[in-house]
Amino acid sequence: MAAIKKIGVFTSGSDSPGMNAAIRAVVRTAIYYDMEVAGIRRGYEGMINGEISPMDRKSVANIIQRGGTILKTGRSEQFKTIAGRKRAYDQLKKNDIDALVALGGNGTLIGAREFGEEYKDIAIVGLPCTIDNDLLGTDFTIGYDTAINTVIEAVDKIRDTAESHDRLFIVEVMGRDCGLIALRTGIGIGAEAIMIPETRSDMNALFNRLERGRKDKASKIVMVAEGDEPGGAFEIGRIIQEKYPNYDTRVSILGHIQRGGKPTCMDRVLASRLGVAAVERLREGHTGEMVGLIHNSIAYTPFEQSVKHHVDVNAEFLKIVEILSL
Ligand code: F6P
């Protein structure tokens, strides 16, 4: 492949804290290596519509600390079609873009894989940006650390109320198909139990856990991932209340506060490292890969392997919750 002259960068799918730090790293690394760089707004949809404009070192000034994405984001039904991807390709050619850095989660990387298979003359690499941490090929995705810190801050506050009123709280966190937010924060806040889509959620096991616990415990918190099979926190709360009418049960759904806010230092550094590595990888002539971090080293994983449903739940973590909730 000929030397890359112009890189297009975009964010797609759900926003995640640290996306701006990654955009900044991509833009500045491209400039550092004497390449041009263009920002594509609104993800694949903006690519199709030609929302493409040049970026320079100043256009990414003062964004490392900001949540969301300055390039805006969204989901594109059109890009799922062959005709939509052709329109996107034509726009990229019109703008002389010969390489792409795609920032997003599972859906973004699936789109990148399809595009890369169809159009070989535009190199494309991806950066894992999602709060869910559900991509194979990186120990942590950009945004996960910020999200879990947001969750524990919120649940620590809920704990004050739970403790004061002797209540049982069912707290629902994000993760449609993945329980890694619930799992890690469950340990972080000292949960009674966690319920995640990766393990079969057995209500009887939860009842046993609640009955086995210390009778003098003032507060109890059960962490539930939104994708858990029994039907989310309200349904679990209803079942518990029915079984234990003497419990003062409340449900709290944390929702989109988990997606926003200033990225933590861990996310800023991760985004910066991966942004630099993505541009360097393109320069070396690679395409069709997600750039991640495994055991603190940069790692490259082909798109077809990086998409979700591969990430295993750490059995040690489940055991820790069981042991420490006594
Ligand atoms: O993929 C990130 C995520 O926050 C999931 O955890 C959640 O299920 C989903 O996005 C919600 O997306 P939205 O509300 O933007 O449609």
mmCIF file of C-alpha atoms and ligand atoms in Angstrom:
data_model
loop_
_atom_site.group_PDB
_atom_site.id
_atom_site.type_symbol
_atom_site.label_atom_id
_atom_site.label_comp_id
_atom_site.label_asym_id
_atom_site.label_seq_id
_atom_site.Cartn_x
_atom_site.Cartn_y
_atom_site.Cartn_z
ATOM 1 C CA MET A 1 0.000 0.000 0.000
ATOM 2 C CA ALA A 2 1.283 3.492 -0.884
ATOM 3 C CA ALA A 3 2.300 5.842 1.946
ATOM 4 C CA ILE A 4 -0.716 7.343 3.674
ATOM 5 C CA LYS A 5 -1.266 11.030 3.052
ATOM 6 C CA LYS A 6 -4.567 11.779 4.721
ATOM 7 C CA ILE A 7 -6.307 10.123 7.652
ATOM 8 C CA GLY A 8 -9.996 10.481 8.459
ATOM 9 C CA VAL A 9 -11.038 10.080 12.100
ATOM 10 C CA PHE A 10 -14.565 9.557 13.390
ATOM 11 C CA THR A 11 -16.543 8.419 16.413
ATOM 12 C CA SER A 12 -19.523 6.116 16.042
ATOM 13 C CA GLY A 13 -22.137 4.326 18.173
ATOM 14 C CA SER A 14 -22.418 5.177 21.874
ATOM 15 C CA ASP A 15 -20.179 7.947 23.152
ATOM 16 C CA SER A 16 -17.663 7.040 25.831
ATOM 17 C CA PRO A 17 -15.465 9.219 28.060
ATOM 18 C CA GLY A 18 -11.991 9.428 26.559
ATOM 19 C CA MET A 19 -13.115 9.621 22.938
ATOM 20 C CA ASN A 20 -11.929 13.230 22.775
ATOM 21 C CA ALA A 21 -8.535 12.297 24.179
ATOM 22 C CA ALA A 22 -8.291 9.627 21.469
ATOM 23 C CA ILE A 23 -9.301 12.077 18.703
ATOM 24 C CA ARG A 24 -6.642 14.482 19.947
ATOM 25 C CA ALA A 25 -4.009 11.752 19.915
ATOM 26 C CA VAL A 26 -4.914 10.646 16.379
ATOM 27 C CA VAL A 27 -4.901 14.199 15.011
ATOM 28 C CA ARG A 28 -1.640 15.208 16.624
ATOM 29 C CA THR A 29 0.139 11.963 15.727
ATOM 30 C CA ALA A 30 -0.914 12.306 12.091
ATOM 31 C CA ILE A 31 0.446 15.865 12.033
ATOM 32 C CA TYR A 32 3.623 14.746 13.786
ATOM 33 C CA TYR A 33 4.241 12.282 10.939
ATOM 34 C CA ASP A 34 3.446 14.908 8.258
ATOM 35 C CA MET A 35 0.077 13.511 7.301
ATOM 36 C CA GLU A 36 -3.098 15.457 6.803
ATOM 37 C CA VAL A 37 -6.066 14.655 8.979
ATOM 38 C CA ALA A 38 -9.784 15.237 8.580
ATOM 39 C CA GLY A 39 -12.589 14.918 11.102
ATOM 40 C CA ILE A 40 -15.716 13.086 9.986
ATOM 41 C CA ARG A 41 -18.746 14.177 11.974
ATOM 42 C CA ARG A 42 -21.612 11.932 13.184
ATOM 43 C CA GLY A 43 -19.896 8.627 12.486
ATOM 44 C CA TYR A 44 -20.779 6.547 9.447
ATOM 45 C CA GLU A 45 -23.857 8.648 8.721
ATOM 46 C CA GLY A 46 -21.720 11.788 8.434
ATOM 47 C CA MET A 47 -19.278 9.895 6.241
ATOM 48 C CA ILE A 48 -22.111 9.055 3.850
ATOM 49 C CA ASN A 49 -23.301 12.654 3.903
ATOM 50 C CA GLY A 50 -19.823 14.108 3.407
ATOM 51 C CA GLU A 51 -19.589 15.858 6.790
ATOM 52 C CA ILE A 52 -15.806 15.953 6.496
ATOM 53 C CA SER A 53 -13.502 18.838 7.357
ATOM 54 C CA PRO A 54 -9.784 19.346 7.944
ATOM 55 C CA MET A 55 -8.408 19.254 11.480
ATOM 56 C CA ASP A 56 -5.213 20.750 12.795
ATOM 57 C CA ARG A 57 -3.337 20.706 16.081
ATOM 58 C CA LYS A 58 -5.468 23.576 17.386
ATOM 59 C CA SER A 59 -8.794 21.935 16.608
ATOM 60 C CA VAL A 60 -8.060 19.386 19.321
ATOM 61 C CA ALA A 61 -6.769 21.856 21.902
ATOM 62 C CA ASN A 62 -8.393 21.746 25.325
ATOM 63 C CA ILE A 63 -10.456 18.610 24.726
ATOM 64 C CA ILE A 64 -8.468 15.907 26.542
ATOM 65 C CA GLN A 65 -10.512 16.474 29.695
ATOM 66 C CA ARG A 66 -13.938 16.593 28.061
ATOM 67 C CA GLY A 67 -16.488 13.767 27.981
ATOM 68 C CA GLY A 68 -18.604 13.002 24.914
ATOM 69 C CA THR A 69 -17.131 13.524 21.476
ATOM 70 C CA ILE A 70 -16.430 16.779 19.659
ATOM 71 C CA LEU A 71 -16.997 14.935 16.376
ATOM 72 C CA LYS A 72 -20.480 13.867 17.493
ATOM 73 C CA THR A 73 -21.652 10.320 17.073
ATOM 74 C CA GLY A 74 -24.592 8.209 16.062
ATOM 75 C CA ARG A 75 -25.737 4.946 14.569
ATOM 76 C CA SER A 76 -26.231 4.546 10.835
ATOM 77 C CA GLU A 77 -28.737 2.181 9.245
ATOM 78 C CA GLN A 78 -27.553 3.252 5.793
ATOM 79 C CA PHE A 79 -23.997 2.117 6.435
ATOM 80 C CA LYS A 80 -25.290 -1.407 7.030
ATOM 81 C CA THR A 81 -26.180 -1.566 3.340
ATOM 82 C CA ILE A 82 -23.810 -2.080 0.412
ATOM 83 C CA ALA A 83 -25.186 1.070 -1.241
ATOM 84 C CA GLY A 84 -24.602 3.126 1.923
ATOM 85 C CA ARG A 85 -21.008 1.976 2.226
ATOM 86 C CA LYS A 86 -20.437 2.797 -1.459
ATOM 87 C CA ARG A 87 -21.674 6.338 -0.841
ATOM 88 C CA ALA A 88 -19.318 6.626 2.136
ATOM 89 C CA TYR A 89 -16.419 5.363 0.006
ATOM 90 C CA ASP A 90 -17.168 7.922 -2.710
ATOM 91 C CA GLN A 91 -17.147 10.735 -0.139
ATOM 92 C CA LEU A 92 -13.815 9.573 1.258
ATOM 93 C CA LYS A 93 -12.287 9.451 -2.217
ATOM 94 C CA LYS A 94 -13.661 12.905 -2.983
ATOM 95 C CA ASN A 95 -11.842 14.157 0.135
ATOM 96 C CA ASP A 96 -8.590 12.289 -0.717
ATOM 97 C CA ILE A 97 -8.777 10.218 2.447
ATOM 98 C CA ASP A 98 -6.712 7.060 2.174
ATOM 99 C CA ALA A 99 -6.918 5.786 5.781
ATOM 100 C CA LEU A 100 -9.440 5.791 8.624
ATOM 101 C CA VAL A 101 -9.358 5.558 12.394
ATOM 102 C CA ALA A 102 -12.729 4.377 13.717
ATOM 103 C CA LEU A 103 -13.513 5.068 17.374
ATOM 104 C CA GLY A 104 -16.345 3.066 18.873
ATOM 105 C CA GLY A 105 -17.611 -0.236 20.147
ATOM 106 C CA ASN A 106 -18.879 -3.447 18.669
ATOM 107 C CA GLY A 107 -21.170 -2.004 15.979
ATOM 108 C CA THR A 108 -18.477 0.433 14.855
ATOM 109 C CA LEU A 109 -15.914 -2.316 14.451
ATOM 110 C CA ILE A 110 -18.379 -4.532 12.556
ATOM 111 C CA GLY A 111 -18.957 -1.614 10.166
ATOM 112 C CA ALA A 112 -15.203 -1.084 9.862
ATOM 113 C CA ARG A 113 -14.650 -4.756 9.094
ATOM 114 C CA GLU A 114 -17.278 -4.778 6.341
ATOM 115 C CA PHE A 115 -15.982 -1.556 4.826
ATOM 116 C CA GLY A 116 -12.380 -2.788 4.920
ATOM 117 C CA GLU A 117 -13.316 -6.037 3.183
ATOM 118 C CA GLU A 118 -15.091 -4.171 0.384
ATOM 119 C CA TYR A 119 -12.654 -1.293 -0.146
ATOM 120 C CA LYS A 120 -9.055 -2.364 0.104
ATOM 121 C CA ASP A 121 -7.561 0.958 -0.987
ATOM 122 C CA ILE A 122 -8.620 2.700 2.235
ATOM 123 C CA ALA A 123 -6.788 1.324 5.273
ATOM 124 C CA ILE A 124 -8.820 1.215 8.468
ATOM 125 C CA VAL A 125 -7.982 0.572 12.097
ATOM 126 C CA GLY A 126 -10.255 0.808 15.124
ATOM 127 C CA LEU A 127 -9.927 2.017 18.685
ATOM 128 C CA PRO A 128 -12.034 0.331 21.385
ATOM 129 C CA CYS A 129 -14.264 3.067 22.782
ATOM 130 C CA THR A 130 -17.144 1.845 24.911
ATOM 131 C CA ILE A 131 -18.014 1.904 28.582
ATOM 132 C CA ASP A 132 -18.968 -1.785 28.398
ATOM 133 C CA ASN A 133 -15.412 -3.214 28.130
ATOM 134 C CA ASP A 134 -16.796 -5.984 25.937
ATOM 135 C CA LEU A 135 -14.238 -6.227 23.132
ATOM 136 C CA LEU A 136 -11.668 -8.930 22.741
ATOM 137 C CA GLY A 137 -8.143 -7.648 22.135
ATOM 138 C CA THR A 138 -7.850 -5.143 24.928
ATOM 139 C CA ASP A 139 -7.852 -5.495 28.685
ATOM 140 C CA PHE A 140 -9.764 -2.240 28.979
ATOM 141 C CA THR A 141 -11.791 -0.182 26.541
ATOM 142 C CA ILE A 142 -11.629 3.609 26.496
ATOM 143 C CA GLY A 143 -14.404 4.862 28.795
ATOM 144 C CA TYR A 144 -14.738 1.838 31.050
ATOM 145 C CA ASP A 145 -12.591 3.186 33.864
ATOM 146 C CA THR A 146 -14.495 6.477 33.942
ATOM 147 C CA ALA A 147 -17.854 4.687 33.885
ATOM 148 C CA ILE A 148 -17.015 2.356 36.755
ATOM 149 C CA ASN A 149 -15.753 5.262 38.832
ATOM 150 C CA THR A 150 -18.980 7.141 38.118
ATOM 151 C CA VAL A 151 -20.933 4.071 39.233
ATOM 152 C CA ILE A 152 -19.119 3.620 42.525
ATOM 153 C CA GLU A 153 -19.454 7.298 43.342
ATOM 154 C CA ALA A 154 -23.216 7.099 42.755
ATOM 155 C CA VAL A 155 -23.663 3.827 44.628
ATOM 156 C CA ASP A 156 -21.653 5.067 47.610
ATOM 157 C CA LYS A 157 -24.307 7.778 47.879
ATOM 158 C CA ILE A 158 -27.109 5.253 47.557
ATOM 159 C CA ARG A 159 -25.405 3.271 50.311
ATOM 160 C CA ASP A 160 -25.829 6.203 52.711
ATOM 161 C CA THR A 161 -29.595 6.048 52.233
ATOM 162 C CA ALA A 162 -29.666 2.254 52.300
ATOM 163 C CA GLU A 163 -27.738 2.233 55.563
ATOM 164 C CA SER A 164 -29.819 4.979 57.176
ATOM 165 C CA HIS A 165 -33.150 3.328 56.319
ATOM 166 C CA ASP A 166 -32.105 -0.345 56.582
ATOM 167 C CA ARG A 167 -32.973 -0.827 52.938
ATOM 168 C CA LEU A 168 -32.207 -3.293 50.207
ATOM 169 C CA PHE A 169 -31.319 -1.547 46.953
ATOM 170 C CA ILE A 170 -31.312 -3.130 43.529
ATOM 171 C CA VAL A 171 -29.012 -0.956 41.422
ATOM 172 C CA GLU A 172 -29.061 -1.365 37.662
ATOM 173 C CA VAL A 173 -26.011 -0.401 35.636
ATOM 174 C CA MET A 174 -25.411 -0.365 31.895
ATOM 175 C CA GLY A 175 -24.368 -3.373 29.876
ATOM 176 C CA ARG A 176 -26.957 -4.725 27.465
ATOM 177 C CA ASP A 177 -24.997 -7.877 26.686
ATOM 178 C CA CYS A 178 -22.181 -7.607 29.122
ATOM 179 C CA GLY A 179 -21.872 -7.561 32.906
ATOM 180 C CA LEU A 180 -18.359 -6.209 33.314
ATOM 181 C CA ILE A 181 -19.521 -2.866 34.715
ATOM 182 C CA ALA A 182 -21.720 -4.643 37.276
ATOM 183 C CA LEU A 183 -19.028 -7.173 38.114
ATOM 184 C CA ARG A 184 -16.196 -4.774 38.867
ATOM 185 C CA THR A 185 -18.322 -2.126 40.557
ATOM 186 C CA GLY A 186 -20.086 -4.839 42.543
ATOM 187 C CA ILE A 187 -16.743 -5.621 44.150
ATOM 188 C CA GLY A 188 -15.933 -1.920 44.452
ATOM 189 C CA ILE A 189 -19.059 -1.062 46.421
ATOM 190 C CA GLY A 190 -19.253 -4.276 48.447
ATOM 191 C CA ALA A 191 -22.371 -5.723 46.816
ATOM 192 C CA GLU A 192 -24.423 -8.477 48.356
ATOM 193 C CA ALA A 193 -24.732 -10.110 44.952
ATOM 194 C CA ILE A 194 -24.315 -9.287 41.296
ATOM 195 C CA MET A 195 -26.503 -10.391 38.430
ATOM 196 C CA ILE A 196 -25.023 -10.364 34.937
ATOM 197 C CA PRO A 197 -25.995 -11.728 31.520
ATOM 198 C CA GLU A 198 -22.922 -13.975 31.292
ATOM 199 C CA THR A 199 -24.075 -16.175 34.180
ATOM 200 C CA ARG A 200 -27.489 -17.743 34.598
ATOM 201 C CA SER A 201 -29.305 -15.592 37.111
ATOM 202 C CA ASP A 202 -31.008 -17.922 39.484
ATOM 203 C CA MET A 203 -33.475 -16.130 41.768
ATOM 204 C CA ASN A 204 -33.300 -19.001 44.271
ATOM 205 C CA ALA A 205 -29.544 -18.528 44.541
ATOM 206 C CA LEU A 206 -30.156 -14.848 45.221
ATOM 207 C CA PHE A 207 -32.746 -15.694 47.912
ATOM 208 C CA ASN A 208 -30.252 -18.092 49.523
ATOM 209 C CA ARG A 209 -27.615 -15.402 49.465
ATOM 210 C CA LEU A 210 -29.918 -12.891 51.116
ATOM 211 C CA GLU A 211 -31.003 -15.390 53.769
ATOM 212 C CA ARG A 212 -27.477 -16.578 54.467
ATOM 213 C CA GLY A 213 -26.236 -13.025 55.057
ATOM 214 C CA ARG A 214 -25.845 -11.485 58.483
ATOM 215 C CA LYS A 215 -29.229 -10.738 59.978
ATOM 216 C CA ASP A 216 -27.985 -7.520 61.546
ATOM 217 C CA LYS A 217 -26.861 -5.987 58.239
ATOM 218 C CA ALA A 218 -28.459 -2.599 57.858
ATOM 219 C CA SER A 219 -28.079 -2.182 54.117
ATOM 220 C CA LYS A 220 -27.837 -4.536 51.190
ATOM 221 C CA ILE A 221 -27.033 -3.708 47.590
ATOM 222 C CA VAL A 222 -27.569 -6.017 44.644
ATOM 223 C CA MET A 223 -25.896 -4.916 41.392
ATOM 224 C CA VAL A 224 -27.696 -5.848 38.182
ATOM 225 C CA ALA A 225 -26.503 -5.413 34.603
ATOM 226 C CA GLU A 226 -29.293 -4.097 32.394
ATOM 227 C CA GLY A 227 -29.059 -7.147 30.111
ATOM 228 C CA ASP A 228 -29.570 -9.694 32.857
ATOM 229 C CA GLU A 229 -32.214 -12.321 31.943
ATOM 230 C CA PRO A 230 -34.775 -12.020 34.784
ATOM 231 C CA GLY A 231 -35.810 -8.656 33.313
ATOM 232 C CA GLY A 232 -33.838 -5.825 34.847
ATOM 233 C CA ALA A 233 -33.797 -4.205 38.260
ATOM 234 C CA PHE A 234 -37.520 -3.413 38.530
ATOM 235 C CA GLU A 235 -38.501 -7.001 37.873
ATOM 236 C CA ILE A 236 -35.907 -8.311 40.327
ATOM 237 C CA GLY A 237 -37.068 -5.750 42.892
ATOM 238 C CA ARG A 238 -40.676 -6.866 42.413
ATOM 239 C CA ILE A 239 -39.779 -10.555 42.878
ATOM 240 C CA ILE A 240 -37.734 -9.821 46.008
ATOM 241 C CA GLN A 241 -40.446 -7.640 47.493
ATOM 242 C CA GLU A 242 -43.003 -10.382 46.890
ATOM 243 C CA LYS A 243 -40.814 -13.025 48.517
ATOM 244 C CA TYR A 244 -39.685 -10.812 51.410
ATOM 245 C CA PRO A 245 -42.456 -8.328 52.179
ATOM 246 C CA ASN A 246 -40.585 -7.298 55.341
ATOM 247 C CA TYR A 247 -37.615 -5.951 53.314
ATOM 248 C CA ASP A 248 -37.732 -2.258 52.537
ATOM 249 C CA THR A 249 -36.706 -2.625 48.884
ATOM 250 C CA ARG A 250 -35.865 0.149 46.419
ATOM 251 C CA VAL A 251 -34.690 0.172 42.820
ATOM 252 C CA SER A 252 -32.249 2.639 41.325
ATOM 253 C CA ILE A 253 -31.341 2.728 37.625
ATOM 254 C CA LEU A 254 -28.188 4.714 37.029
ATOM 255 C CA GLY A 255 -28.669 5.119 33.254
ATOM 256 C CA HIS A 256 -26.774 7.557 31.099
ATOM 257 C CA ILE A 257 -24.855 9.310 33.863
ATOM 258 C CA GLN A 258 -22.500 6.364 33.345
ATOM 259 C CA ARG A 259 -21.636 7.507 29.835
ATOM 260 C CA GLY A 260 -20.769 11.125 30.462
ATOM 261 C CA GLY A 261 -18.328 13.167 32.445
ATOM 262 C CA LYS A 262 -14.634 13.921 32.480
ATOM 263 C CA PRO A 263 -12.506 10.909 31.615
ATOM 264 C CA THR A 264 -10.325 9.581 34.408
ATOM 265 C CA CYS A 265 -6.564 9.804 34.078
ATOM 266 C CA MET A 266 -6.482 6.083 33.229
ATOM 267 C CA ASP A 267 -8.855 6.651 30.299
ATOM 268 C CA ARG A 268 -6.972 9.723 29.070
ATOM 269 C CA VAL A 269 -3.676 7.850 29.076
ATOM 270 C CA LEU A 270 -5.195 4.767 27.456
ATOM 271 C CA ALA A 271 -6.809 6.919 24.744
ATOM 272 C CA SER A 272 -3.547 8.766 24.141
ATOM 273 C CA ARG A 273 -1.493 5.578 23.870
ATOM 274 C CA LEU A 274 -3.965 3.870 21.555
ATOM 275 C CA GLY A 275 -4.443 6.973 19.392
ATOM 276 C CA VAL A 276 -0.700 7.261 18.785
ATOM 277 C CA ALA A 277 -0.406 3.513 18.136
ATOM 278 C CA ALA A 278 -3.318 3.543 15.655
ATOM 279 C CA VAL A 279 -1.677 6.139 13.420
ATOM 280 C CA GLU A 280 1.702 4.429 13.669
ATOM 281 C CA ARG A 281 0.081 1.109 12.739
ATOM 282 C CA LEU A 282 -1.507 2.671 9.650
ATOM 283 C CA ARG A 283 1.847 4.158 8.670
ATOM 284 C CA GLU A 284 3.379 0.701 8.848
ATOM 285 C CA GLY A 285 0.860 -0.453 6.237
ATOM 286 C CA HIS A 286 -1.589 -2.411 8.395
ATOM 287 C CA THR A 287 -5.371 -2.445 8.088
ATOM 288 C CA GLY A 288 -8.414 -4.323 9.438
ATOM 289 C CA GLU A 289 -7.307 -4.323 13.074
ATOM 290 C CA MET A 290 -8.371 -2.995 16.433
ATOM 291 C CA VAL A 291 -5.593 -1.448 18.481
ATOM 292 C CA GLY A 292 -5.821 -2.341 22.159
ATOM 293 C CA LEU A 293 -3.769 -2.836 25.283
ATOM 294 C CA ILE A 294 -3.017 -6.305 26.681
ATOM 295 C CA HIS A 295 -0.870 -6.668 29.794
ATOM 296 C CA ASN A 296 0.122 -3.035 29.409
ATOM 297 C CA SER A 297 1.492 -3.511 25.868
ATOM 298 C CA ILE A 298 -0.042 -2.364 22.606
ATOM 299 C CA ALA A 299 -1.827 -5.251 20.871
ATOM 300 C CA TYR A 300 -3.411 -5.588 17.421
ATOM 301 C CA THR A 301 -6.444 -7.793 16.885
ATOM 302 C CA PRO A 302 -8.192 -8.419 13.557
ATOM 303 C CA PHE A 303 -11.698 -6.933 13.545
ATOM 304 C CA GLU A 304 -13.405 -10.291 13.142
ATOM 305 C CA GLN A 305 -11.951 -11.422 16.481
ATOM 306 C CA SER A 306 -12.424 -8.240 18.446
ATOM 307 C CA VAL A 307 -16.208 -7.978 18.319
ATOM 308 C CA LYS A 308 -18.067 -8.951 21.462
ATOM 309 C CA HIS A 309 -19.465 -12.117 23.013
ATOM 310 C CA HIS A 310 -15.921 -13.346 23.371
ATOM 311 C CA VAL A 311 -15.027 -11.641 26.604
ATOM 312 C CA ASP A 312 -14.992 -14.105 29.473
ATOM 313 C CA VAL A 313 -16.136 -13.206 32.924
ATOM 314 C CA ASN A 314 -13.393 -13.586 35.487
ATOM 315 C CA ALA A 315 -14.580 -16.424 37.751
ATOM 316 C CA GLU A 316 -12.263 -15.114 40.466
ATOM 317 C CA PHE A 317 -14.331 -11.920 40.578
ATOM 318 C CA LEU A 318 -17.574 -13.847 41.095
ATOM 319 C CA LYS A 319 -15.977 -15.785 43.906
ATOM 320 C CA ILE A 320 -14.736 -12.578 45.528
ATOM 321 C CA VAL A 321 -18.286 -11.202 45.646
ATOM 322 C CA GLU A 322 -19.478 -14.426 47.252
ATOM 323 C CA ILE A 323 -16.731 -14.502 49.872
ATOM 324 C CA LEU A 324 -16.789 -10.828 50.793
ATOM 325 C CA SER A 325 -20.535 -10.426 51.080
ATOM 326 C CA LEU A 326 -20.678 -12.454 54.279
HETATM 327 O O1 F6P B 1 -22.744 0.215 24.499
HETATM 328 C C1 F6P B 1 -22.753 1.175 25.493
HETATM 329 C C2 F6P B 1 -24.121 1.300 26.110
HETATM 330 O O2 F6P B 1 -24.023 2.298 27.089
HETATM 331 C C3 F6P B 1 -24.713 0.016 26.673
HETATM 332 O O3 F6P B 1 -24.205 -0.333 27.920
HETATM 333 C C4 F6P B 1 -26.176 0.370 26.694
HETATM 334 O O4 F6P B 1 -26.962 -0.775 26.696
HETATM 335 C C5 F6P B 1 -26.330 1.156 25.436
HETATM 336 O O5 F6P B 1 -25.074 1.739 25.169
HETATM 337 C C6 F6P B 1 -27.407 2.186 25.501
HETATM 338 O O6 F6P B 1 -27.358 2.971 24.364
HETATM 339 P P1 F6P B 1 -28.316 4.203 24.025
HETATM 340 O O7 F6P B 1 -29.102 4.522 25.236
HETATM 341 O O8 F6P B 1 -27.416 5.301 23.580
HETATM 342 O O9 F6P B 1 -29.170 3.728 22.893
#
